Amino acid sequence: MTARGVLPPVDHDLHWDPELTAAAGFVVASLLEWPALPRTDALTRTLRAVADFYRTKFTQGVTGARAKTQTMERAITALEAGKPMRGKTAPALAAAYDAGLHLIGQPVTDWQEARARLQGSKELEELFKQVRMLRLLNATDTLALTLSRAWDGTPAYTDAASAVRRALANDQLTTPEQNTAAVSLMSMHRSKGKEFDGVVIVEGAFHSRLLDFEWDAERMQANHRLLRVTITRARHMVVFVRPEDALPLTPYRRHIGA
């Protein structure tokens, strides 16, 4: 601690999931097509993009993502059959479409307007947070140019999702070579296959819990496995930073007479 009780900044490398960030960007791009599409077509495209986002998470080892993908697919089936869509994500997107999306042909403003529609469920809020990481891909200018070309004066961006997909695939999904900092910041999933002298595992007080009483047995087991992977990334030392009400990581047994 310094005299004022504030720690100085620490130089570090940030490791995140560019594939997930790009997948979230495809969801926003699909929203930019809404004004020119019939309701069913517009929502189907967006729900498929959401399903692809969670399909990407599942391929990276997030077991709970599979159920979310299946929920999106069931919502698409119900939508195409004219039946009510269950859950919160699909109805929230339907409400956003029905409320209307007014675009003006300014890529940055319109992107932010579409991104703001990602609310109303935990899944959409996760997408909103993930898509904000696009700036780390250094693709902001590329996306703006791509979208400006997709705007032809109509109320929507023609084939925006495919255009954004091509732009990100052809441009800067890989980070340039740079000097490695002494500290790396990443999610537990991204730590797989890596090794460090020491590992600090930080648990959020309200989000990013390591374990939670409300989870089912499958998710608890999956997070225990993930935690084991993270701990074994350390060569010498592991430090936990956890809130006071955190769930014990191992079963608690009281020893009589201890």
Short mmCIF file of N, CA, C and O in Angstrom, two decimals, residues 34 39-48 50 70-98 121 124:
data_model
loop_
_atom_site.label_atom_id
_atom_site.label_comp_id
_atom_site.label_asym_id
_atom_site.label_seq_id
_atom_site.Cartn_x
_atom_site.Cartn_y
_atom_site.Cartn_z
N TRP A 34 -32.32 -5.51 -39.13
CA TRP A 34 -33.73 -5.62 -38.74
C TRP A 34 -34.70 -4.74 -39.53
O TRP A 34 -35.73 -5.25 -40.00
N ARG A 39 -40.41 -9.64 -39.51
CA ARG A 39 -40.15 -9.95 -38.11
C ARG A 39 -39.55 -11.33 -37.91
O ARG A 39 -38.54 -11.49 -37.20
N THR A 40 -40.14 -12.35 -38.51
CA THR A 40 -39.65 -13.71 -38.31
C THR A 40 -38.24 -13.88 -38.84
O THR A 40 -37.37 -14.47 -38.18
N ASP A 41 -37.97 -13.35 -40.03
CA ASP A 41 -36.63 -13.46 -40.61
C ASP A 41 -35.60 -12.74 -39.75
O ASP A 41 -34.51 -13.26 -39.50
N ALA A 42 -35.94 -11.54 -39.29
CA ALA A 42 -35.01 -10.74 -38.50
C ALA A 42 -34.67 -11.44 -37.19
O ALA A 42 -33.49 -11.58 -36.83
N LEU A 43 -35.69 -11.89 -36.47
CA LEU A 43 -35.44 -12.52 -35.19
C LEU A 43 -34.75 -13.87 -35.34
O LEU A 43 -33.91 -14.24 -34.50
N THR A 44 -35.07 -14.60 -36.39
CA THR A 44 -34.42 -15.89 -36.63
C THR A 44 -32.92 -15.70 -36.83
O THR A 44 -32.10 -16.43 -36.26
N ARG A 45 -32.54 -14.70 -37.63
CA ARG A 45 -31.11 -14.44 -37.86
C ARG A 45 -30.39 -14.08 -36.57
O ARG A 45 -29.28 -14.55 -36.32
N THR A 46 -31.03 -13.26 -35.77
CA THR A 46 -30.38 -12.84 -34.53
C THR A 46 -30.29 -13.99 -33.53
O THR A 46 -29.27 -14.18 -32.87
N LEU A 47 -31.35 -14.77 -33.41
CA LEU A 47 -31.33 -15.91 -32.49
C LEU A 47 -30.28 -16.94 -32.91
O LEU A 47 -29.63 -17.56 -32.06
N ARG A 48 -30.11 -17.11 -34.20
CA ARG A 48 -29.06 -18.02 -34.67
C ARG A 48 -27.68 -17.48 -34.32
O ARG A 48 -26.78 -18.25 -33.95
N VAL A 50 -27.02 -15.59 -31.73
CA VAL A 50 -26.88 -15.80 -30.28
C VAL A 50 -26.52 -17.27 -30.01
O VAL A 50 -25.65 -17.57 -29.18
N GLN A 70 -29.29 -24.70 -27.07
CA GLN A 70 -30.52 -25.46 -27.31
C GLN A 70 -31.75 -24.60 -27.06
O GLN A 70 -32.75 -24.71 -27.77
N THR A 71 -31.68 -23.72 -26.06
CA THR A 71 -32.80 -22.82 -25.78
C THR A 71 -33.05 -21.89 -26.96
O THR A 71 -34.20 -21.64 -27.35
N MET A 72 -31.98 -21.36 -27.56
CA MET A 72 -32.13 -20.49 -28.73
C MET A 72 -32.71 -21.25 -29.92
O MET A 72 -33.56 -20.73 -30.65
N GLU A 73 -32.29 -22.48 -30.09
CA GLU A 73 -32.79 -23.28 -31.21
C GLU A 73 -34.27 -23.60 -31.02
O GLU A 73 -35.05 -23.60 -31.99
N ARG A 74 -34.68 -23.87 -29.79
CA ARG A 74 -36.11 -24.10 -29.53
C ARG A 74 -36.92 -22.83 -29.76
O ARG A 74 -38.06 -22.89 -30.25
N ALA A 75 -36.33 -21.69 -29.43
CA ALA A 75 -37.02 -20.42 -29.66
C ALA A 75 -37.22 -20.18 -31.15
O ALA A 75 -38.28 -19.69 -31.58
N ILE A 76 -36.24 -20.53 -31.96
CA ILE A 76 -36.37 -20.38 -33.41
C ILE A 76 -37.48 -21.27 -33.94
O ILE A 76 -38.30 -20.85 -34.77
N THR A 77 -37.53 -22.51 -33.45
CA THR A 77 -38.58 -23.44 -33.88
C THR A 77 -39.95 -22.90 -33.51
O THR A 77 -40.89 -22.94 -34.32
N ALA A 78 -40.10 -22.38 -32.30
CA ALA A 78 -41.39 -21.82 -31.87
C ALA A 78 -41.74 -20.59 -32.69
O ALA A 78 -42.91 -20.41 -33.10
N LEU A 79 -40.76 -19.74 -32.96
CA LEU A 79 -40.99 -18.52 -33.74
C LEU A 79 -41.50 -18.87 -35.14
O LEU A 79 -42.49 -18.29 -35.62
N GLU A 80 -40.86 -19.81 -35.78
CA GLU A 80 -41.23 -20.19 -37.15
C GLU A 80 -42.58 -20.88 -37.19
O GLU A 80 -43.27 -20.85 -38.22
N ALA A 81 -42.97 -21.48 -36.04
CA ALA A 81 -44.27 -22.15 -35.98
C ALA A 81 -45.37 -21.21 -35.49
O ALA A 81 -46.53 -21.62 -35.37
N GLY A 82 -45.00 -19.98 -35.18
CA GLY A 82 -45.99 -19.01 -34.70
C GLY A 82 -46.41 -19.25 -33.27
O GLY A 82 -47.48 -18.79 -32.85
N LYS A 83 -45.57 -19.93 -32.49
CA LYS A 83 -45.89 -20.23 -31.10
C LYS A 83 -45.11 -19.31 -30.17
O LYS A 83 -44.10 -18.72 -30.56
N PRO A 84 -45.55 -19.16 -28.91
CA PRO A 84 -44.82 -18.31 -27.95
C PRO A 84 -43.42 -18.85 -27.69
O PRO A 84 -43.22 -20.06 -27.61
N MET A 85 -42.46 -17.94 -27.58
CA MET A 85 -41.08 -18.32 -27.30
C MET A 85 -40.85 -18.26 -25.79
O MET A 85 -41.21 -17.28 -25.14
N ARG A 86 -40.26 -19.30 -25.24
CA ARG A 86 -40.02 -19.37 -23.81
C ARG A 86 -38.70 -18.72 -23.44
O ARG A 86 -37.88 -18.40 -24.29
N GLY A 87 -38.49 -18.58 -22.13
CA GLY A 87 -37.28 -17.96 -21.64
C GLY A 87 -37.38 -16.45 -21.65
O GLY A 87 -38.47 -15.88 -21.80
N LYS A 88 -36.26 -15.79 -21.49
CA LYS A 88 -36.23 -14.33 -21.44
C LYS A 88 -35.56 -13.71 -22.66
O LYS A 88 -35.93 -12.62 -23.10
N THR A 89 -34.56 -14.39 -23.21
CA THR A 89 -33.78 -13.79 -24.28
C THR A 89 -34.59 -13.57 -25.55
O THR A 89 -34.63 -12.46 -26.10
N ALA A 90 -35.24 -14.62 -26.04
CA ALA A 90 -36.00 -14.50 -27.29
C ALA A 90 -37.15 -13.49 -27.16
O ALA A 90 -37.31 -12.63 -28.04
N PRO A 91 -37.97 -13.54 -26.10
CA PRO A 91 -39.02 -12.52 -25.95
C PRO A 91 -38.45 -11.10 -25.84
O PRO A 91 -39.06 -10.15 -26.34
N ALA A 92 -37.29 -10.95 -25.19
CA ALA A 92 -36.69 -9.62 -25.07
C ALA A 92 -36.27 -9.10 -26.44
O ALA A 92 -36.47 -7.91 -26.76
N LEU A 93 -35.71 -9.96 -27.27
CA LEU A 93 -35.34 -9.55 -28.62
C LEU A 93 -36.58 -9.24 -29.46
O LEU A 93 -36.59 -8.28 -30.24
N ALA A 94 -37.64 -10.03 -29.27
CA ALA A 94 -38.88 -9.78 -29.99
C ALA A 94 -39.46 -8.42 -29.61
O ALA A 94 -39.93 -7.66 -30.47
N ALA A 95 -39.42 -8.10 -28.32
CA ALA A 95 -39.92 -6.81 -27.85
C ALA A 95 -39.08 -5.67 -28.42
O ALA A 95 -39.61 -4.61 -28.79
N ALA A 96 -37.76 -5.88 -28.51
CA ALA A 96 -36.89 -4.85 -29.08
C ALA A 96 -37.19 -4.63 -30.55
O ALA A 96 -37.20 -3.49 -31.03
N TYR A 97 -37.45 -5.71 -31.28
CA TYR A 97 -37.80 -5.57 -32.69
C TYR A 97 -39.13 -4.82 -32.85
O TYR A 97 -39.26 -3.92 -33.69
N ASP A 98 -40.11 -5.20 -32.04
CA ASP A 98 -41.43 -4.57 -32.12
C ASP A 98 -41.38 -3.08 -31.76
O ASP A 98 -42.18 -2.28 -32.25
N SER A 121 -32.12 -9.93 -20.42
CA SER A 121 -31.81 -11.27 -19.94
C SER A 121 -30.32 -11.35 -19.64
O SER A 121 -29.53 -10.53 -20.12
N LEU A 124 -28.27 -11.74 -22.90
CA LEU A 124 -28.08 -10.51 -23.67
C LEU A 124 -27.11 -9.56 -22.97
O LEU A 124 -26.31 -8.89 -23.64
#
